[in-house]
Coordinates of C-alpha atoms in Angstrom, one line a residue:
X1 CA 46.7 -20.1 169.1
X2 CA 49.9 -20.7 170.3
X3 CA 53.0 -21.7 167.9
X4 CA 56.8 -22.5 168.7
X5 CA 59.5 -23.4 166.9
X6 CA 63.1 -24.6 168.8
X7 CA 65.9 -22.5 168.5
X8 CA 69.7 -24.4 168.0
X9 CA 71.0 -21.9 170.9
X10 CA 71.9 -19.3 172.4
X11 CA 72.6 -16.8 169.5
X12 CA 69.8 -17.8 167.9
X13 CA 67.7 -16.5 170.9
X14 CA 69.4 -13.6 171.4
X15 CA 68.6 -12.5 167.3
X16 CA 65.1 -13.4 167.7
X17 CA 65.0 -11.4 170.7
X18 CA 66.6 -7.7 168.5
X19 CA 64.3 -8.7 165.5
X20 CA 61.0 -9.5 168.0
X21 CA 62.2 -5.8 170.1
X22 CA 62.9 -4.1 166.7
X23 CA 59.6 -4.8 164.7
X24 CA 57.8 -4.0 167.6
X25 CA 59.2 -0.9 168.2
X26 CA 58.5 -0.1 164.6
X27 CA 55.2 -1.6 164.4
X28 CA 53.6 0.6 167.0
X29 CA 51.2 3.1 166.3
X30 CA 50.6 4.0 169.7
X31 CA 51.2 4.6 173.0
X32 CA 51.6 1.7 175.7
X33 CA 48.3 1.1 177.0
X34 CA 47.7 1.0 180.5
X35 CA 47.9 -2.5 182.7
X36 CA 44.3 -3.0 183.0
X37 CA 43.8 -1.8 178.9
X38 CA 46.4 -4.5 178.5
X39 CA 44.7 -7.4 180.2
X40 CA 41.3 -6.4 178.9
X41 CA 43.3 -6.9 175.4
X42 CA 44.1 -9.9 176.3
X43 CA 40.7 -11.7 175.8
X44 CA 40.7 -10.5 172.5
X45 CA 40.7 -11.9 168.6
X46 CA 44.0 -12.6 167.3
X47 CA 44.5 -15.5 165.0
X48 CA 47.6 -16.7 163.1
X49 CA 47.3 -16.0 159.4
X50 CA 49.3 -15.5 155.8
X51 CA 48.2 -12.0 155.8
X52 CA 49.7 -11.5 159.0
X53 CA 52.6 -8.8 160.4
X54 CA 56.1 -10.4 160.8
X55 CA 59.5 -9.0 161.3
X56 CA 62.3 -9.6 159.4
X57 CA 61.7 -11.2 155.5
X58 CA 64.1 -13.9 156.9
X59 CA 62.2 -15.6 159.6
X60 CA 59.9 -18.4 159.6
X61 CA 56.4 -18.6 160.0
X62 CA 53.6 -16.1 160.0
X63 CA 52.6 -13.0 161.9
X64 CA 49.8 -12.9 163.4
X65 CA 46.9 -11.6 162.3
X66 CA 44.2 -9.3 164.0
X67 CA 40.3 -9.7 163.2
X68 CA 37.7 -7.5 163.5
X69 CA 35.1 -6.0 161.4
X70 CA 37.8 -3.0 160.4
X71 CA 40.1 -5.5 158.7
X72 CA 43.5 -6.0 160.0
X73 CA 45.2 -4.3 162.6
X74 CA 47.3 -5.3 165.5
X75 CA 46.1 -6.1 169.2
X76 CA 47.9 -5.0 172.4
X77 CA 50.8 -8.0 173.0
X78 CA 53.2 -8.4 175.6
X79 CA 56.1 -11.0 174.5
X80 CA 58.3 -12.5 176.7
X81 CA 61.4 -14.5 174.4
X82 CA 63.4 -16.4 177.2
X83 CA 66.0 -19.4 176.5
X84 CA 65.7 -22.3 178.1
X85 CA 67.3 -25.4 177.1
X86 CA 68.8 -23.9 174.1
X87 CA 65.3 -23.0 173.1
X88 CA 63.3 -19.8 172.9
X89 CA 59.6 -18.7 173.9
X90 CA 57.5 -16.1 172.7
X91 CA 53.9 -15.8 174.7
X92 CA 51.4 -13.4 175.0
X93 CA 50.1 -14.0 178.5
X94 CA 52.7 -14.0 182.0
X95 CA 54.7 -17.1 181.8
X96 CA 57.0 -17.7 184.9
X97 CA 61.2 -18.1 184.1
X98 CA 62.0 -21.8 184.2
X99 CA 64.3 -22.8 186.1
X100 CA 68.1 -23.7 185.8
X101 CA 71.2 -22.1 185.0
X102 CA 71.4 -19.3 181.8
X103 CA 67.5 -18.8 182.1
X104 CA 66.6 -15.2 181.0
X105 CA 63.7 -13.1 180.0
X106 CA 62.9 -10.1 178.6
X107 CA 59.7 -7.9 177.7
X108 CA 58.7 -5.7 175.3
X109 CA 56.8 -2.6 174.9
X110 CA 53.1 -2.8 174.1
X111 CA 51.0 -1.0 171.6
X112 CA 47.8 -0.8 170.1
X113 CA 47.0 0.1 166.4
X114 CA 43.7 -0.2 165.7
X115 CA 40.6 -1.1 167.2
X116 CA 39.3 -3.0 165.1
X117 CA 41.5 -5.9 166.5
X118 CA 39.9 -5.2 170.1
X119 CA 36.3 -7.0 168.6
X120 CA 34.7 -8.6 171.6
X121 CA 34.8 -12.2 172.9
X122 CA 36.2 -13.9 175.4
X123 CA 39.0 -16.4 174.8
X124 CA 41.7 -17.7 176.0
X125 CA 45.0 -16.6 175.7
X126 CA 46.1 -13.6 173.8
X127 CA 48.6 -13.9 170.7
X128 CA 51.9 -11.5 169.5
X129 CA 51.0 -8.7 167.3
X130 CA 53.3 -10.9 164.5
X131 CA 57.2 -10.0 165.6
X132 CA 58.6 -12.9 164.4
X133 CA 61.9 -14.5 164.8
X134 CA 65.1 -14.6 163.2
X135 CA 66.0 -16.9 160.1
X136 CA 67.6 -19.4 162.6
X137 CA 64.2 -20.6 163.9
X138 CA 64.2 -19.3 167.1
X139 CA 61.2 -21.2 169.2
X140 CA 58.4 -18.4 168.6
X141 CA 54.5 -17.9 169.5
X142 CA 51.3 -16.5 168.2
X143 CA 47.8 -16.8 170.0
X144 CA 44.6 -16.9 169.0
X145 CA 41.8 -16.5 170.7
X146 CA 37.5 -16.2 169.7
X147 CA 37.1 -14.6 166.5
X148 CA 35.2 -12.0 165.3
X149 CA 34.0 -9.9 162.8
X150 CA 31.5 -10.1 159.7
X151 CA 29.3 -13.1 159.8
X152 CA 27.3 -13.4 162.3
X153 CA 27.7 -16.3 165.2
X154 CA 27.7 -16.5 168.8
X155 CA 31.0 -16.5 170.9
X156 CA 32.1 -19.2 173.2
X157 CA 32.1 -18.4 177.1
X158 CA 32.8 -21.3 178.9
X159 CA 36.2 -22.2 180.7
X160 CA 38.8 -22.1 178.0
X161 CA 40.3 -25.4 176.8
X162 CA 43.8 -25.9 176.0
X163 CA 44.5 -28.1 172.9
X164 CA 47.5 -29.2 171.5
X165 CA 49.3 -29.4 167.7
X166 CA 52.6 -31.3 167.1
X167 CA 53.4 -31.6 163.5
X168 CA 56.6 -31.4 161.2
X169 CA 56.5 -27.6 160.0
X170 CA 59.9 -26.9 159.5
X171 CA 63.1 -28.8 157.5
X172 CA 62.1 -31.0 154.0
X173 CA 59.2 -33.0 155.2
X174 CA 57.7 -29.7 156.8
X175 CA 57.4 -28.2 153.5
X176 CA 54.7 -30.9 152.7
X177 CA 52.6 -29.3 155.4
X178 CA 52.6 -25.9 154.6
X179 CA 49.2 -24.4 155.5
X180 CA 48.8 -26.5 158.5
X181 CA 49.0 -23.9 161.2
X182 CA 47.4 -21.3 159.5
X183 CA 44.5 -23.7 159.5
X184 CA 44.3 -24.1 162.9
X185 CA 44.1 -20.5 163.0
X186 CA 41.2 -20.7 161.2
X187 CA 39.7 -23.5 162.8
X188 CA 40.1 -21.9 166.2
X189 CA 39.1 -18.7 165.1
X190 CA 35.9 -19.9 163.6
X191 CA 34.6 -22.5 166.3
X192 CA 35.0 -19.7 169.6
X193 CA 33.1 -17.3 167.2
X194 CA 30.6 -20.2 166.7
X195 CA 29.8 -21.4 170.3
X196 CA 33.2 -22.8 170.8
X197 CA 33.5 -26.9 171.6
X198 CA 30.1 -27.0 173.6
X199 CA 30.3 -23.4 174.7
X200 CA 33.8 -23.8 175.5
X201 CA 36.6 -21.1 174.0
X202 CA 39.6 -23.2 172.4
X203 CA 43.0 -22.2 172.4
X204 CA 45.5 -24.0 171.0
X205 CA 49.0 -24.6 171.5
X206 CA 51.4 -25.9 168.2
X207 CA 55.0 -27.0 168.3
X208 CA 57.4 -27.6 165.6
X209 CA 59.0 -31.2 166.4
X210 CA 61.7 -31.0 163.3
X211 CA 61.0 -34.8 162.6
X212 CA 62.7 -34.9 165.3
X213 CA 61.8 -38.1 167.8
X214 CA 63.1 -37.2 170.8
X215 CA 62.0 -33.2 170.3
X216 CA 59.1 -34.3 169.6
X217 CA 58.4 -36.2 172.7
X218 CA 59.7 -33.2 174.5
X219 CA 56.8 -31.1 172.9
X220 CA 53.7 -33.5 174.0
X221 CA 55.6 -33.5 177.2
X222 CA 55.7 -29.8 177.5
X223 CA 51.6 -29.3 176.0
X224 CA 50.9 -31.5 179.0
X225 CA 52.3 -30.7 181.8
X226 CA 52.6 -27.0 181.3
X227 CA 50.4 -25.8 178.9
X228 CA 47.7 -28.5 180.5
X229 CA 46.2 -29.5 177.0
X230 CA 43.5 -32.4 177.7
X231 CA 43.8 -33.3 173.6
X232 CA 45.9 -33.1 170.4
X233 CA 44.0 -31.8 167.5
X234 CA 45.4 -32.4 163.5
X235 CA 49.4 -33.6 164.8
X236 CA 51.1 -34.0 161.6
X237 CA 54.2 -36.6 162.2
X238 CA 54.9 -38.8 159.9
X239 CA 57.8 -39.5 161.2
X240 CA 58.0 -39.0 165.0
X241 CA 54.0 -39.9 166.1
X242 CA 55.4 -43.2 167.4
X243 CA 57.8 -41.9 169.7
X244 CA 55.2 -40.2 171.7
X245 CA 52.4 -42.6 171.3
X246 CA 53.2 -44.6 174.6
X247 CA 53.4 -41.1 176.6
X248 CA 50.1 -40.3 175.3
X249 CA 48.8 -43.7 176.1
X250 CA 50.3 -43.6 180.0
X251 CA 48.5 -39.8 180.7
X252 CA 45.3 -41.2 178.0
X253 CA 45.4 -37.8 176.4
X254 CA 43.0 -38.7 173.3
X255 CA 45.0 -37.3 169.8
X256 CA 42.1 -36.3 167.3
X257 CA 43.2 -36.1 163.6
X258 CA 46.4 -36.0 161.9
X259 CA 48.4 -37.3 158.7
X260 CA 47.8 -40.6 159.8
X261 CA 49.9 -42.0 157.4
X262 CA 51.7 -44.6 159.3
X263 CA 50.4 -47.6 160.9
X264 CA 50.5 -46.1 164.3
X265 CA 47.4 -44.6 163.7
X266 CA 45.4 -47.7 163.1
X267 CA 46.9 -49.1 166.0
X268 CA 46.6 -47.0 169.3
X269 CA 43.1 -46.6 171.4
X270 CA 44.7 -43.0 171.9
X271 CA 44.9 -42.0 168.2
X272 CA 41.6 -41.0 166.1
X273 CA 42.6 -40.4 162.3
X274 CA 40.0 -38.1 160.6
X275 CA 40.3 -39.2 157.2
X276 CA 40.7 -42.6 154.9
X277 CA 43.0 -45.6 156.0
X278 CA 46.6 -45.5 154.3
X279 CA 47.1 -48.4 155.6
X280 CA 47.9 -51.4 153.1
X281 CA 47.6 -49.9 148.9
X282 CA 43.8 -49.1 149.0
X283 CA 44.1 -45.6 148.6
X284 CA 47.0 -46.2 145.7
X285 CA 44.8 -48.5 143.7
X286 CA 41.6 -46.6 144.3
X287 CA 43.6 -43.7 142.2
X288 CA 45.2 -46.0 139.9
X289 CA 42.0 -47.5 139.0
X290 CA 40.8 -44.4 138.0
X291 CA 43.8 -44.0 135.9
X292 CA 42.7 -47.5 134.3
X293 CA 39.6 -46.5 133.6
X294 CA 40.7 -43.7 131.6
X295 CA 42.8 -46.2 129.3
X296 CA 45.7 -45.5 131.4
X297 CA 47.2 -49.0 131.5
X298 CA 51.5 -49.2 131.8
X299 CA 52.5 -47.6 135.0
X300 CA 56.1 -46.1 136.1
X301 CA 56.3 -45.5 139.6
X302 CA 58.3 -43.0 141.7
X303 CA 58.5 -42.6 145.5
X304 CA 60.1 -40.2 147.8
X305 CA 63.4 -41.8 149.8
X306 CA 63.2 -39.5 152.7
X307 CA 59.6 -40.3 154.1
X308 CA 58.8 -44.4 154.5
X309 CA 55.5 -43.5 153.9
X310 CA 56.3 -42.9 150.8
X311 CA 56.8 -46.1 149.5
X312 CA 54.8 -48.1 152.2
X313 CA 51.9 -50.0 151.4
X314 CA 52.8 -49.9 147.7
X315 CA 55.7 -52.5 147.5
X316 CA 53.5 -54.5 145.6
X317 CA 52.9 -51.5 142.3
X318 CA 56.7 -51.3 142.6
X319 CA 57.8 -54.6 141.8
X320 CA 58.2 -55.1 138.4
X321 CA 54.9 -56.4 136.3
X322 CA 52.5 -55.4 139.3
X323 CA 49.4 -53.4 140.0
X324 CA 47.5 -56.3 138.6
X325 CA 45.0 -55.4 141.5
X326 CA 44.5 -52.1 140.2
X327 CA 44.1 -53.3 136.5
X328 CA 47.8 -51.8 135.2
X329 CA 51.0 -53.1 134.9
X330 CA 54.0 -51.9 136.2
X331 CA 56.8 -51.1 133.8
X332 CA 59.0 -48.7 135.7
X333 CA 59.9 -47.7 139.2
X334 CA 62.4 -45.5 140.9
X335 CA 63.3 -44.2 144.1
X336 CA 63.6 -40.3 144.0
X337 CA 64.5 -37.9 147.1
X338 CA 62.7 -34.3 147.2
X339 CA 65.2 -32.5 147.3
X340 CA 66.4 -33.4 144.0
X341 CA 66.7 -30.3 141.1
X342 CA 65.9 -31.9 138.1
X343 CA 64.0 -35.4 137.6
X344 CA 65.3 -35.7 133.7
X345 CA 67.0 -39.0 134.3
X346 CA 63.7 -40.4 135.7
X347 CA 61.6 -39.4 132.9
X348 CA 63.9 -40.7 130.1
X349 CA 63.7 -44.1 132.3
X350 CA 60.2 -44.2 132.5
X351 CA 59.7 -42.9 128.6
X352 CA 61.9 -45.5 127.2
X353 CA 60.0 -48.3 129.1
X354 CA 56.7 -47.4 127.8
X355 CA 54.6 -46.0 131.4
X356 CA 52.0 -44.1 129.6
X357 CA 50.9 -42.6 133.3
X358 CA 53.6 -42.2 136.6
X359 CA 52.0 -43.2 140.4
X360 CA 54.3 -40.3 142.0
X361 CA 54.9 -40.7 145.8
X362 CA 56.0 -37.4 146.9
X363 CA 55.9 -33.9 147.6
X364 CA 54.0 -31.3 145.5
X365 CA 56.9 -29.3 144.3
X366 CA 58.9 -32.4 143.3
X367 CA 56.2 -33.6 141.2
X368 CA 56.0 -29.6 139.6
X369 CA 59.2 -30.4 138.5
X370 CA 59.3 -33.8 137.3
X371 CA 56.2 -32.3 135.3
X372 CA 58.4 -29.8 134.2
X373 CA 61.3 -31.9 133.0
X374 CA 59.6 -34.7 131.3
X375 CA 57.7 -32.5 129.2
X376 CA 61.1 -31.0 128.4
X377 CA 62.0 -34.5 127.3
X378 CA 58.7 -34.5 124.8
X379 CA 57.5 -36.8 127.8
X380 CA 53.4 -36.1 129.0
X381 CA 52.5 -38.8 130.8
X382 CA 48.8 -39.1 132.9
X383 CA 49.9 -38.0 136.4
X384 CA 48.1 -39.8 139.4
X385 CA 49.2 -38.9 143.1
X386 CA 47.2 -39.2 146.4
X387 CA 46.8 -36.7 149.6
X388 CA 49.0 -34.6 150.8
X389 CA 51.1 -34.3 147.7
X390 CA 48.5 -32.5 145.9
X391 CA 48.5 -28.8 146.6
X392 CA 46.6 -25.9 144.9
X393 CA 49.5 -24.6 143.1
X394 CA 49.9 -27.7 141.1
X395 CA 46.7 -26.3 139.1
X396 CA 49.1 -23.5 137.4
X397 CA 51.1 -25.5 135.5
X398 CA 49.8 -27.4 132.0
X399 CA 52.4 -30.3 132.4
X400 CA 49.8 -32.0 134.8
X401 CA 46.5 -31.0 133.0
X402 CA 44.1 -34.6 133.9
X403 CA 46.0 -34.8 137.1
X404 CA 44.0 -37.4 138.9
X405 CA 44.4 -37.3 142.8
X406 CA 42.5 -39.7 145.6
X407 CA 42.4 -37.7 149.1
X408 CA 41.7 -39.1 152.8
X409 CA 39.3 -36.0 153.1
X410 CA 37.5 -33.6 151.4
X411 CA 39.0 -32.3 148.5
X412 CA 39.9 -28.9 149.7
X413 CA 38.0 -26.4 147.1
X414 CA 34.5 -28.4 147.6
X415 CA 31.2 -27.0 148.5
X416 CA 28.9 -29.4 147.8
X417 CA 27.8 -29.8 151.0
X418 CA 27.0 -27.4 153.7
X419 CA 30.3 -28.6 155.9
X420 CA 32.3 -28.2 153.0
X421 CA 30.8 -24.6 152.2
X422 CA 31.5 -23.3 155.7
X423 CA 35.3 -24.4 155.6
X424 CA 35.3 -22.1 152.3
X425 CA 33.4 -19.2 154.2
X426 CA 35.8 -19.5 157.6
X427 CA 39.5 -19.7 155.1
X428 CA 37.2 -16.8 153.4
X429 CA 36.3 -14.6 156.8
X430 CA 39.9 -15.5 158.7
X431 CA 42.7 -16.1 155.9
X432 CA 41.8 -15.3 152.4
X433 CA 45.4 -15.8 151.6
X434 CA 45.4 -19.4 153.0
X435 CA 46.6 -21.7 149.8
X436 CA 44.5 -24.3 150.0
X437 CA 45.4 -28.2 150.1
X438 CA 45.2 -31.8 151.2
X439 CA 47.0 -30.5 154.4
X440 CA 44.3 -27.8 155.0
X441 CA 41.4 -29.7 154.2
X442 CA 42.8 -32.1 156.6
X443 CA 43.5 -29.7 159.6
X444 CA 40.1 -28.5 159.2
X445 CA 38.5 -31.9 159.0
X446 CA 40.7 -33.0 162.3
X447 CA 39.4 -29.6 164.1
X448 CA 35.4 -30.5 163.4
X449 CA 36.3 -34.3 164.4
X450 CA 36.7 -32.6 167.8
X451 CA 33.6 -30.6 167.2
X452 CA 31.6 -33.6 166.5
X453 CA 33.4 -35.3 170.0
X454 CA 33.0 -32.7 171.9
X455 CA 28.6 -33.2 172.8
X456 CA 30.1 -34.4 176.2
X457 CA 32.2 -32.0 177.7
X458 CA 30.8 -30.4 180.7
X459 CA 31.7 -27.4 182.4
X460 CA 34.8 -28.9 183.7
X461 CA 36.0 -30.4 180.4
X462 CA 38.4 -33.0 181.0
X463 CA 40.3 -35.8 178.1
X464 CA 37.8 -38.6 179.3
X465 CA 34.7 -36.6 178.4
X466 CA 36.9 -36.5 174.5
X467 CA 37.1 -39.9 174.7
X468 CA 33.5 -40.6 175.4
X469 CA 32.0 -38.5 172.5
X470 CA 35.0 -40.0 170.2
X471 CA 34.0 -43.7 170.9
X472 CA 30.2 -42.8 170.1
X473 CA 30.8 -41.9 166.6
X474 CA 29.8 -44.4 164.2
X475 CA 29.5 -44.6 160.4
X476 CA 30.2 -40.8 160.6
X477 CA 31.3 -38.6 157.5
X478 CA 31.5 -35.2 159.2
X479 CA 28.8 -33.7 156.4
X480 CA 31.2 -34.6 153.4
X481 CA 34.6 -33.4 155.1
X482 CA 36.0 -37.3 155.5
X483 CA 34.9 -40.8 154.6
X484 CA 32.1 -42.8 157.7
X485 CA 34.5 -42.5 160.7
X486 CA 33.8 -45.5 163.4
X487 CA 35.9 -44.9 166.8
X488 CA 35.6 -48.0 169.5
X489 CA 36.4 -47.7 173.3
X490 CA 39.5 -49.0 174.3
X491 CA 40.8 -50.0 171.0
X492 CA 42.1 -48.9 167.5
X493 CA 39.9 -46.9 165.0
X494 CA 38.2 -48.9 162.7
X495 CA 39.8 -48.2 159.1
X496 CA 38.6 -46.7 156.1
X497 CA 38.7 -47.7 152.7
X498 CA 36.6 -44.8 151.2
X499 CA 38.2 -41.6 149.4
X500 CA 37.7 -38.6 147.8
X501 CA 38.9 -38.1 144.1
X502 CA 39.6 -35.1 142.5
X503 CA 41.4 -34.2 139.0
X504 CA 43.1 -30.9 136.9
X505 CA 41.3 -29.9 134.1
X506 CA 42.7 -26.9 132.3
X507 CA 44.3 -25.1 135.4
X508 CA 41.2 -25.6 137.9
X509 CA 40.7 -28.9 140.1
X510 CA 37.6 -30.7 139.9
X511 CA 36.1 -33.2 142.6
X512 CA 34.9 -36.3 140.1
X513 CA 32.6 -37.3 142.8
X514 CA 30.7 -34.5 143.1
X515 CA 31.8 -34.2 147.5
X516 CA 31.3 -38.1 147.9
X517 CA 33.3 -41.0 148.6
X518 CA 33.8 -44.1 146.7
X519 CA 35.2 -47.3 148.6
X520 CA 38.0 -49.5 147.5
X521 CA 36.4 -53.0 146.9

């Protein structure tokens, strides 16, 4: 697995480059091994992970992370960091200098520290033994390539295929997406242990487009004609997935899961969301129902400024005196932004006009703290809140005990199905620190959505042969990791109107529907 994240400029590059030489200087605990040692290394295991080795406490991102039956250890790396448009590179395999004016390169040593890390399987492309960059965000890389160790499986040895990842991971809406890459990790870890996408190897490439538009057009751009990806798998862009949509359309690169949050995704015969439809307020008064139900009946509602998603497809709860079609009334709503400290005023507002339960619209740490600060006030509502604002660190604090939360896809600490157990077994086997989430279970969902599309890929796989197995799934849940998925040739994705729905009892989340779905009527 491949991950990059822009630089502003020059000086960022050149710090990324003394913290990338320096902790790998450090981090050896060898000598260099020889040229052919070295390329043999490079078809081996290293995934991107939380428990991974990075370089200064400053920089983004995670190391990466060897695997291997010994635990973790590093792999022989070579890492090239070159600027190029303002931008830097990290990659693990030889990468020709673009071309233009202030184009540079430079190479570091390479070691090995334990052998472990050296597990067999073939793979792709190999990743950096974790030097990561400096605090500015220099563009960085770490590979991945067919897992191993405990478990049992069969590795993947077809032709490798290159898949893509552009998401938001860095600046205020990144934060909502934490997770998302090591995912991947995980994903491609597990599925080139486990016979790979019809006995091919993955190997995918992620970019960082800053909810940036035109960046992120640059990095679809740049997954397609260099890094020669023939799909996108999980992009998460909220705010920048229309931008590139027509590109995607003109080359019919096939993108297979996301946040598909906007209504983009329910629009383009290119885009296949793996989870529940946000279009419209289905998934808001599937949750708020449930609220209802529980005697929950005077609603305040609060949505994030910096995200249109947000607020979209709930104008209707927001208006004063609505959610009639969920069974409440509304009594209170404000716009908040997430990066807001303290949440006081809100709660006062909503206290004083009677909301005995708040709809919140945001991020997962902004809701923390509005917990946090209403119950300062003597203020405990019922909080509901749907997908990916629900993370798993919401279940340490008391202020949202009964939580209630709807979710496009699997609610993330499910096994009640053998789907759902094996996502548990592979975060288990490949990142035991991943913090799970709606982000994760996401990813993870959007990763077997290409599993289940990829029963037509020949030895020569190729985005057409994606498209075929997309279009042939019908009335397809995934074994319990998303609601019945219908794709149709040529056209949008049929939406879904079926969720998940989970809530916080006494600091542990509970799916209420046992791994099932219930559909909005």
């Amino acid at each position: 697995m491949t991950r990059r994240m822009r630089a502003p400029g020059q000086r960022s590059w050149v710090a990324a480059l003394a913290v990338a030489t320096v902790a790998l200087l450090f981090a050896g605990c060898g000598s260099r091994l020889s040229q052919s040692a070295i390329e043999a290394a490079a078809h081996k295991p290293i995934v991107g992970g939380s428990g991974g080795v990075t370089g200064s406490s400053g920089a983004g991102g995670t190391g990466a992370q060897a695997l291997g039956a010994g635990g973790a250890g590093c792999s022989s790396t070579t890492t090239t960091i070159k600027p190029a448009g303002g931008s830097a590179k990290s990659t693990t395999t030889t990468t020709k200098p673009a071309s233009g004016p202030g184009t540079s390169s430079s190479t570091t040593s390479t070691t090995q520290c334990s052998s472990s890390a050296l597990a067999s399987g073939p793979t792709g492309k190999s990743g950096s033994g974790g030097a990561s960059a400096s605090s500015s965000g220099a563009r960085t890389a770490a590979s991945a390539g067919a897992a191993s160790g405990g478990g049992g499986g069969s590795a993947s040895n077809g032709s490798t295929i290159p898949l893509g990842n552009v998401g938001t991971y860095s600046g205020v809406i990144g934060a909502v997406f934490s997770g998302a890459q090591q995912t991947m990790g995980v994903w491609q870890a597990y599925v080139n242990q486990h016979g790979g996408l019809n006995g091919h190897p993955v190997h995918v490439y992620i970019e960082d487009d800053g909810a940036d538009p035109s960046t992120s057009v640059s990095d679809v751009e740049q997954e397609v004609s260099q890094d020669h990806v023939i799909a996108f798998v999980g992009n998460l862009m909220p705010l920048t997935v229309q931008a590139s949509v027509s590109y995607l359309q003109q080359q019919n690169i096939p993108v297979i899961g996301g946040d598909a949050s906007s209504t983009t995704w329910w629009q383009s015969p290119v885009l296949f969301p793996q989870g529940s439809s946000d279009l419209g307020s289905d998934q808001a008064v599937f949750t708020i129902k449930a609220a209802a139900a529980k005697g929950y009946t005077k609603m305040g509602v609060v949505y994030c400024v910096e995200d249109p998603t947000c607020s979209n497809g709930i104008q209707s709860l927001i208006q004063p005196g609505g959610g009639s079609q969920a069974g409440v009334t509304t009594v209170y709503s404000s716009s908040i932004s997430i990066t807001q400290p303290d949440f006081t005023a809100q709660c006062l507002d909503a206290k004083q006009a009677g909301a005995t339960f708040i709809y919140f619209a945001g991020d997962g740490d902004s809701l923390m703290r509005m917990a946090n600060n209403c119950a300062a006030q003597g203020y405990k509502p019922l909080y509901v809140g749907d997908s990916l604002a629900i993370t798993a660190n919401l279940a340490s604090n008391p202020n949202l005990n009964g939580l209630l939360a709807g979710q496009t896809n699997f609610p993330w600490m499910d096994g009640f199905t053998p789907a759902q157990a094996t996502y548990q077994q592979a975060v288990k086997q490949y990142d035991p620190q991943l913090a799970g989430s709606a982000t994760t279970a996401g990813e993870w969902a959007a990763g077997m959505l290409a599993v289940a599309a990829a029963k037509d890929l020949t030895a020569t796989p190729t985005s057409a042969q994606f498209f075929q197995g997309l279009w042939s799934i019908k009335n397809n849940n995934l074994g319990g990791l998303a609601p019945p998925l219908t794709f149709n040739q040529n056209a949008a994705a049929t939406p879904s109107n079926c969720f998940f729905l989970m809530t916080l009892q006494n600091g542990q989340f509970v799916d209420l529907q046992n791994g099932g779905t219930q559909c909005v009527s």
